[in-house]
Tab-separated table of C-alpha atoms and ligand atoms in Angstrom:
chain	number	residue	atom	x	y	z
A	287	MET	CA	-17.337	6.427	64.589
A	288	VAL	CA	-14.165	5.709	64.800
A	289	ALA	CA	-12.736	3.420	66.963
A	290	HIS	CA	-8.826	4.426	66.778
A	291	LEU	CA	-7.382	7.094	66.978
A	292	HIS	CA	-4.587	8.452	69.044
A	293	LEU	CA	-5.853	11.752	70.569
A	294	ASP	CA	-3.805	13.053	72.683
A	295	LYS	CA	-1.118	13.145	69.826
A	296	VAL	CA	-2.462	15.336	67.290
A	297	THR	CA	-1.123	18.223	66.032
A	298	THR	CA	2.102	17.569	67.124
A	299	ALA	CA	3.891	16.649	63.842
A	300	ASP	CA	5.500	20.600	64.090
A	301	ARG	CA	7.219	19.543	67.190
A	302	LEU	CA	9.367	16.570	65.995
A	303	SER	CA	11.873	15.596	63.593
A	304	PRO	CA	10.841	14.271	61.147
A	305	GLU	CA	12.780	11.584	61.114
A	306	ALA	CA	10.465	10.309	63.785
A	307	LEU	CA	7.983	9.875	60.378
A	308	ALA	CA	10.120	8.871	57.928
A	309	ALA	CA	10.868	5.892	59.598
A	310	TYR	CA	7.510	5.071	60.017
A	311	GLN	CA	6.495	5.052	56.279
A	312	ARG	CA	9.421	3.758	54.852
A	313	GLY	CA	8.675	0.063	53.247
A	314	SER	CA	9.823	-1.660	55.549
A	315	MET	CA	8.511	0.031	57.953
A	316	ASP	CA	11.104	0.451	61.470
A	317	THR	CA	8.023	1.804	63.701
A	318	ARG	CA	10.145	0.583	67.248
A	319	ARG	CA	12.493	3.875	66.157
A	320	SER	CA	9.626	6.148	65.168
A	321	ILE	CA	8.082	5.345	68.354
A	322	LYS	CA	11.641	6.501	69.760
A	323	LEU	CA	11.564	9.679	68.215
A	324	ALA	CA	8.424	10.256	68.700
A	325	SER	CA	8.870	10.407	72.299
A	326	LYS	CA	10.151	13.618	73.192
A	327	VAL	CA	6.869	15.412	72.552
A	328	LYS	CA	5.067	13.650	75.435
A	329	GLU	CA	7.883	15.242	77.658
A	330	GLY	CA	6.451	18.531	76.999
A	331	TYR	CA	2.857	16.982	78.107
A	332	SER	CA	0.691	19.219	80.940
A	333	GLU	CA	-3.042	18.286	80.569
A	334	LYS	CA	-3.654	21.984	79.502
A	335	ASP	CA	-1.351	21.940	76.573
A	336	VAL	CA	-3.080	18.398	75.139
A	337	LEU	CA	-6.849	19.721	75.950
A	338	SER	CA	-5.697	22.532	73.414
A	339	ARG	CA	-4.250	20.353	70.909
A	340	ALA	CA	-7.112	17.470	71.479
A	341	ARG	CA	-9.806	19.315	71.515
A	342	PRO	CA	-10.325	21.588	67.674
A	343	LEU	CA	-10.174	18.273	66.268
A	344	VAL	CA	-13.118	17.000	68.592
A	345	LYS	CA	-15.059	19.615	67.308
A	346	GLU	CA	-14.021	18.704	63.854
A	347	ALA	CA	-14.838	15.547	64.689
A	348	ILE	CA	-19.066	16.224	65.301
A	349	ARG	CA	-18.915	18.178	63.135
A	350	TYR	CA	-18.054	15.748	60.124
A	351	GLY	CA	-21.131	13.756	61.687
A	352	VAL	CA	-18.760	11.335	64.277
A	353	ASN	CA	-20.862	10.319	67.121
A	354	ALA	CA	-18.390	8.128	68.909
A	355	MET	CA	-14.990	8.377	69.487
A	356	ARG	CA	-12.617	5.680	70.843
A	357	ALA	CA	-9.479	7.962	72.227
A	358	PHE	CA	-6.667	6.242	72.776
A	359	ALA	CA	-3.993	8.098	75.453
A	360	ASP	CA	-0.879	7.045	76.531
A	361	THR	CA	-0.182	6.412	79.502
A	362	ASP	CA	3.177	5.890	80.229
A	363	THR	CA	5.824	6.444	81.862
A	364	VAL	CA	7.031	9.179	79.804
A	365	SER	CA	3.158	10.901	80.028
A	366	GLU	CA	2.104	9.811	82.971
A	367	LEU	CA	-1.364	10.430	83.673
A	368	ARG	CA	-1.338	13.640	81.748
A	369	ALA	CA	-2.997	12.553	78.274
A	370	VAL	CA	-6.111	10.295	80.285
A	371	ARG	CA	-6.786	12.448	82.361
A	372	ALA	CA	-6.568	15.372	79.656
A	373	MET	CA	-9.263	12.696	77.461
A	374	MET	CA	-12.087	12.313	80.177
A	375	ALA	CA	-11.894	16.224	81.040
A	376	LEU	CA	-12.906	15.988	76.968
A	377	ARG	CA	-15.211	12.693	78.070
A	378	ARG	CA	-17.182	14.849	80.736
A	379	GLU	CA	-16.935	18.344	78.359
A	380	PHE	CA	-18.740	17.104	74.700
A	381	SER	CA	-20.724	14.005	76.958
A	382	ARG	CA	-23.761	15.395	74.852
A	383	MET	CA	-22.571	15.821	71.811
A	384	ILE	CA	-20.148	13.173	71.512
A	385	ALA	CA	-19.523	9.812	73.101
A	386	ILE	CA	-15.271	9.749	73.614
A	387	GLN	CA	-14.222	6.186	75.101
A	388	VAL	CA	-10.556	6.711	76.537
A	389	VAL	CA	-7.976	3.770	76.317
A	390	ALA	CA	-5.054	4.069	78.971
A	391	PHE	CA	-2.814	3.119	76.382
A	392	PRO	CA	0.372	2.142	77.147
A	393	GLN	CA	2.229	3.572	74.115
A	394	GLU	CA	6.110	2.558	75.143
A	395	GLY	CA	5.529	-0.939	76.155
A	396	ILE	CA	5.164	-2.197	79.471
A	397	GLU	CA	8.009	-4.947	79.883
A	398	THR	CA	10.121	-2.379	77.870
A	399	ASP	CA	9.062	0.687	79.805
A	400	PRO	CA	8.914	-0.683	83.774
A	401	GLY	CA	5.807	1.483	85.777
A	402	ALA	CA	3.964	2.343	83.194
A	403	GLU	CA	1.407	-1.030	84.269
A	404	GLU	CA	0.907	0.892	87.041
A	405	TYR	CA	0.211	3.902	85.352
A	406	VAL	CA	-2.843	2.021	83.093
A	407	GLU	CA	-4.179	0.496	86.525
A	408	ARG	CA	-4.650	4.361	88.319
A	409	ALA	CA	-6.485	4.705	85.225
A	410	MET	CA	-9.227	2.507	85.024
A	411	GLU	CA	-9.190	3.916	88.599
A	412	GLU	CA	-9.444	7.341	87.731
A	413	GLY	CA	-12.094	5.758	85.718
A	414	ALA	CA	-10.624	5.893	81.907
A	415	ASP	CA	-12.957	2.966	80.368
A	416	VAL	CA	-10.628	0.425	77.754
A	417	VAL	CA	-7.448	-0.607	78.746
A	418	GLY	CA	-4.764	-0.460	75.412
A	419	GLY	CA	-1.807	-2.311	75.151
A	420	ILE	CA	1.270	-2.744	72.539
A	421	PRO	CA	2.804	-6.474	72.523
A	422	TRP	CA	4.247	-6.369	69.470
A	423	LEU	CA	7.024	-4.183	70.904
A	424	GLU	CA	8.161	-5.774	73.717
A	425	ARG	CA	11.336	-7.821	73.134
A	426	ASP	CA	10.253	-11.605	72.357
A	427	ALA	CA	7.753	-13.953	72.343
A	428	ALA	CA	7.808	-14.615	76.422
A	429	LYS	CA	7.332	-10.998	77.124
A	430	GLN	CA	4.788	-10.199	74.192
A	431	LYS	CA	2.637	-12.979	76.115
A	432	LEU	CA	3.182	-11.351	79.529
A	433	HIS	CA	1.734	-7.751	77.985
A	434	ILE	CA	-1.010	-9.381	77.046
A	435	ASP	CA	-1.818	-11.019	80.130
A	436	LYS	CA	-0.848	-8.175	82.764
A	437	MET	CA	-3.545	-5.860	80.545
A	438	PHE	CA	-5.715	-8.427	80.806
A	439	ALA	CA	-5.399	-8.991	84.272
A	440	ILE	CA	-6.056	-5.419	84.692
A	441	ALA	CA	-9.979	-5.441	82.356
A	442	ARG	CA	-10.536	-7.937	84.446
A	443	LYS	CA	-10.270	-6.399	87.028
A	444	HIS	CA	-12.412	-3.454	86.114
A	445	SER	CA	-14.787	-5.362	83.639
A	446	LYS	CA	-13.333	-3.068	80.752
A	447	SER	CA	-12.737	-4.208	77.376
A	448	ILE	CA	-9.081	-4.314	75.801
A	449	ALA	CA	-7.278	-1.979	72.588
A	450	MET	CA	-4.294	-3.439	71.999
A	451	LEU	CA	-1.969	-2.386	68.666
A	452	VAL	CA	-0.533	-5.551	67.273
A	453	ASP	CA	1.831	-6.257	64.460
A	454	ASP	CA	2.689	-2.828	63.739
A	455	ALA	CA	5.787	-3.202	61.634
A	456	GLY	CA	7.180	-4.805	58.982
A	457	ASP	CA	8.773	-7.996	60.555
A	458	LYS	CA	6.981	-10.995	59.264
A	459	SER	CA	7.741	-12.781	62.257
A	460	LEU	CA	5.811	-11.104	64.772
A	461	ARG	CA	3.132	-13.046	65.914
A	462	THR	CA	0.910	-10.558	68.426
A	463	LEU	CA	-2.274	-10.575	66.599
A	464	GLU	CA	-2.797	-14.845	67.128
A	465	MET	CA	-1.583	-14.235	70.176
A	466	LEU	CA	-4.221	-11.445	71.453
A	467	ALA	CA	-7.280	-13.757	69.524
A	468	ARG	CA	-6.269	-17.491	71.277
A	469	LYS	CA	-5.789	-15.317	74.676
A	470	THR	CA	-9.754	-13.202	74.218
A	471	ALA	CA	-11.032	-16.860	73.967
A	472	SER	CA	-9.374	-18.776	76.616
A	473	GLU	CA	-10.819	-15.542	78.286
A	474	GLY	CA	-14.065	-16.026	77.839
A	475	MET	CA	-14.377	-12.949	76.494
A	476	GLU	CA	-15.168	-13.064	72.878
A	477	GLY	CA	-16.765	-9.059	71.340
A	478	GLN	CA	-14.919	-7.262	74.317
A	479	VAL	CA	-11.343	-7.301	72.340
A	480	GLN	CA	-10.368	-4.551	69.270
A	481	ALA	CA	-7.179	-5.222	67.898
A	482	CYS	CA	-5.256	-1.928	65.917
A	483	HIS	CA	-2.955	-2.148	62.424
A	484	ALA	CA	-2.137	-5.831	62.187
A	485	ARG	CA	0.366	-4.686	59.042
A	486	ALA	CA	2.862	-7.394	59.743
A	487	MET	CA	-0.670	-9.347	58.614
A	488	GLN	CA	0.674	-8.256	54.698
A	489	LEU	CA	3.954	-10.494	55.036
A	490	TYR	CA	2.467	-13.655	56.927
A	491	PRO	CA	2.623	-16.920	54.799
A	492	ASP	CA	-0.893	-17.164	53.524
A	493	ALA	CA	-1.430	-20.337	55.054
A	494	TYR	CA	-0.350	-18.567	58.621
A	495	ALA	CA	-2.596	-15.624	57.610
A	496	ARG	CA	-5.641	-18.268	57.159
A	497	LYS	CA	-5.038	-19.461	60.606
A	498	VAL	CA	-5.126	-16.167	62.486
A	499	ALA	CA	-8.190	-15.616	60.242
A	500	ARG	CA	-9.934	-18.466	61.412
A	501	LEU	CA	-8.647	-17.653	65.360
A	502	CYS	CA	-9.817	-14.299	65.092
A	503	LYS	CA	-13.691	-15.538	64.200
A	504	ARG	CA	-13.105	-17.638	67.001
A	505	ALA	CA	-12.394	-15.146	69.749
A	506	GLU	CA	-14.582	-12.237	67.726
A	507	VAL	CA	-11.801	-9.802	67.590
A	508	GLY	CA	-12.620	-6.816	65.705
A	509	VAL	CA	-10.025	-5.488	63.837
A	510	VAL	CA	-9.215	-1.784	62.929
A	511	SER	CA	-7.174	-1.231	59.891
A	512	SER	CA	-5.522	2.244	59.048
A	513	PRO	CA	-4.370	1.749	55.706
A	514	HIS	CA	-3.055	5.099	54.568
A	515	THR	CA	-1.403	6.368	57.532
A	516	GLY	CA	1.257	3.337	56.196
A	517	PRO	CA	3.241	1.236	53.434
A	518	LEU	CA	1.406	-1.673	55.332
A	519	HIS	CA	-2.158	-2.626	56.538
A	520	ALA	CA	-4.088	-6.412	57.595
A	521	ARG	CA	-5.867	-8.226	55.349
A	522	ILE	CA	-8.761	-6.453	55.391
A	523	ASP	CA	-10.379	-8.528	52.643
A	524	LEU	CA	-9.380	-12.451	53.914
A	525	LEU	CA	-10.039	-11.148	57.341
A	526	ARG	CA	-13.906	-9.917	56.018
A	527	ARG	CA	-14.122	-13.615	54.044
A	528	TYR	CA	-13.618	-15.488	57.395
A	529	GLY	CA	-16.714	-13.601	59.158
A	530	VAL	CA	-14.523	-11.017	60.516
A	531	THR	CA	-15.714	-7.202	61.705
A	532	VAL	CA	-12.781	-5.087	60.533
A	533	ALA	CA	-13.206	-1.025	60.577
A	534	LEU	CA	-11.429	1.482	59.378
A	535	GLY	CA	-9.581	4.447	62.005
A	536	GLN	CA	-8.360	7.152	61.736
A	537	ASP	CA	-4.999	6.517	64.050
A	538	ASP	CA	-3.299	9.954	63.575
A	539	CYS	CA	-4.400	13.614	62.732
A	540	SER	CA	-0.948	15.787	62.265
A	541	ASP	CA	1.033	13.870	64.638
A	542	ALA	CA	4.726	12.110	64.544
A	543	TYR	CA	3.709	8.661	62.020
A	544	TYR	CA	1.365	10.875	59.575
A	545	PRO	CA	0.541	14.452	58.577
A	546	PHE	CA	-2.637	14.780	57.571
A	547	GLY	CA	-6.646	13.430	59.605
A	548	ARG	CA	-9.022	15.080	60.534
A	549	CYS	CA	-11.371	12.863	61.901
A	550	ASN	CA	-13.764	13.014	57.970
A	551	MET	CA	-14.319	9.057	58.060
A	552	LEU	CA	-15.403	9.903	54.287
A	553	GLU	CA	-12.497	10.945	53.758
A	554	VAL	CA	-10.460	7.837	55.283
A	555	ALA	CA	-12.902	5.740	53.363
A	556	PHE	CA	-11.830	7.393	50.778
A	557	LEU	CA	-8.291	6.908	50.779
A	558	ALA	CA	-9.444	3.837	51.832
A	559	SER	CA	-10.706	3.041	48.760
A	560	HIS	CA	-7.957	3.893	46.354
A	561	ILE	CA	-5.458	2.327	48.789
A	562	LEU	CA	-7.089	-0.991	48.411
A	563	ARG	CA	-8.687	-0.668	45.394
A	564	LYS	CA	-12.071	-1.120	46.417
A	565	MET	CA	-15.062	0.809	43.952
A	566	THR	CA	-17.513	-1.289	42.614
A	567	PRO	CA	-20.635	-0.149	44.384
A	568	ALA	CA	-19.964	-3.631	46.522
A	569	ASP	CA	-16.552	-2.377	47.521
A	570	VAL	CA	-17.844	1.106	48.007
A	571	GLU	CA	-21.040	-0.126	50.343
A	572	GLU	CA	-18.237	-2.347	52.322
A	573	LEU	CA	-16.139	0.618	52.788
A	574	TYR	CA	-18.849	2.452	54.388
A	575	ASP	CA	-19.601	0.029	56.445
A	576	MET	CA	-16.422	-0.087	57.702
A	577	VAL	CA	-16.460	3.619	58.950
A	578	THR	CA	-20.309	3.393	60.665
A	579	VAL	CA	-21.399	0.208	61.481
A	580	ASN	CA	-18.895	-2.065	61.908
A	581	PRO	CA	-16.625	0.375	64.073
A	582	ALA	CA	-20.067	0.564	66.581
A	583	ARG	CA	-20.063	-3.125	67.087
A	584	ILE	CA	-16.359	-3.130	67.600
A	585	ILE	CA	-16.657	-0.601	70.423
A	586	GLY	CA	-20.233	-1.861	72.092
A	587	SER	CA	-21.531	1.604	70.722
A	588	GLU	CA	-25.187	1.468	70.005
A	589	THR	CA	-26.289	1.994	65.975
A	590	GLY	CA	-27.229	0.884	62.586
A	591	THR	CA	-31.003	0.252	62.832
A	592	ILE	CA	-33.486	3.171	62.243
A	593	SER	CA	-36.983	1.864	64.368
A	594	GLU	CA	-39.036	3.541	66.807
A	595	GLY	CA	-37.044	2.926	70.361
A	596	SER	CA	-33.541	3.082	68.941
A	597	PRO	CA	-31.223	6.261	69.814
A	598	ALA	CA	-31.962	9.237	67.753
A	599	ASP	CA	-28.196	9.351	66.287
A	600	LEU	CA	-28.628	10.386	62.752
A	601	VAL	CA	-26.035	12.097	59.375
A	602	VAL	CA	-27.876	13.788	57.213
A	603	LEU	CA	-25.715	13.628	53.176
A	604	SER	CA	-27.051	15.555	50.851
A	605	GLU	CA	-25.343	13.030	48.237
A	606	ARG	CA	-27.425	10.275	46.177
A	607	GLY	CA	-25.533	7.615	47.094
A	608	VAL	CA	-22.697	6.205	48.847
A	609	THR	CA	-20.237	5.893	45.964
A	610	GLU	CA	-20.863	9.789	45.623
A	611	ALA	CA	-20.829	10.633	49.418
A	612	LEU	CA	-17.134	9.139	49.295
A	613	ALA	CA	-16.102	10.731	45.863
A	614	VAL	CA	-17.197	14.138	48.018
A	615	HIS	CA	-16.454	13.395	51.224
A	616	GLY	CA	-17.940	16.585	52.479
A	617	ARG	CA	-19.447	17.595	55.535
A	618	PRO	CA	-22.800	17.016	56.911
A	619	THR	CA	-25.903	18.338	56.599
A	620	ALA	CA	-26.982	18.005	59.871
A	621	VAL	CA	-25.712	15.562	62.640
A	622	VAL	CA	-28.325	14.342	65.550
A	623	ASN	CA	-27.049	12.914	68.471
A	624	ARG	CA	-28.900	11.935	70.531
A	625	GLY	CA	-31.984	14.043	69.716
A	626	ILE	CA	-30.273	16.559	69.549
A	627	LEU	CA	-28.576	19.021	66.688
A	628	VAL	CA	-25.692	19.226	67.183
A	629	SER	CA	-24.151	20.389	64.265
A	630	ARG	CA	-25.568	21.502	60.484
A	631	ASN	CA	-23.621	22.839	57.362
A	632	GLY	CA	-20.761	22.158	59.119
A	633	VAL	CA	-20.770	24.964	62.192
A	634	GLU	CA	-21.499	23.041	65.084
A	635	GLU	CA	-25.044	24.276	67.277
A	636	ARG	CA	-25.108	25.926	70.735
B	216	ZN	ZN1	-2.624	3.594	65.271
């Protein structure tokens, strides 16, 4: 299960200066600079180009047992509707094998990119599944709040869920996770909002971090963290202690921000076990939940029970336990989606 992936950006690393990667990966995380540099690549986007890069990765995801994916498509004045339309075409093309949810994501901001709001609105009219957002990128708290308000208004109008990137830089003064949680509760949209990254949470003062965790729990905001793609990450253990649903996301595959990745969520869990120092049997069970049932809960996908009448989705591994499954992080023996065998021993079924 992949709750967060920038699917339109995959396999673009070789089209960019490594400076975007260096700025993101430095301890101080100069994400604004990375986003500015990474934006260049979108000028060359066509639907065909996006499809030809994303299609092999979707197939790879299926072979690794991913049966649902929330795909973020840049929807802004640079890529316009090209990326989001390509994602919707992939959603149709692979509907038998994987449930792709398309997020209309204003990567360049809303206030900082005049016109982006209209593109998000048009993407929702054309059938995108989720309203995106990146409020932390705005210049000040008032504009960040406005960004959140505008995206909630679009989500309300279309009766859709929300997925936003919050506090994704090495700046401890960022407060958009809190803003998002408060807005979710005040709008009565509990359980319909996902927060990604929240990397600045690692730098928050402890008391403030606890307050934000409490707010996330109250608003039922699910948090998707990708510790393998950046030097900072959300405080996963604290969030879990407060009862917040936390998932691991793939985030990137060979793009401006991260040069690896193949939608192998066991690999993501394996990497997280080292970064987070979570290796006991109980820890590994938690990590396993963070790539299976937890992301399913956050993106509203049915899964997690083996019982009569439940969806016939199944990933068969040959390892003897969860620790061994993470150690090997290989391809599943079989992948069944809605009762159809879609992959066997890493080979896609027709
Ligand atoms: Zn991301």
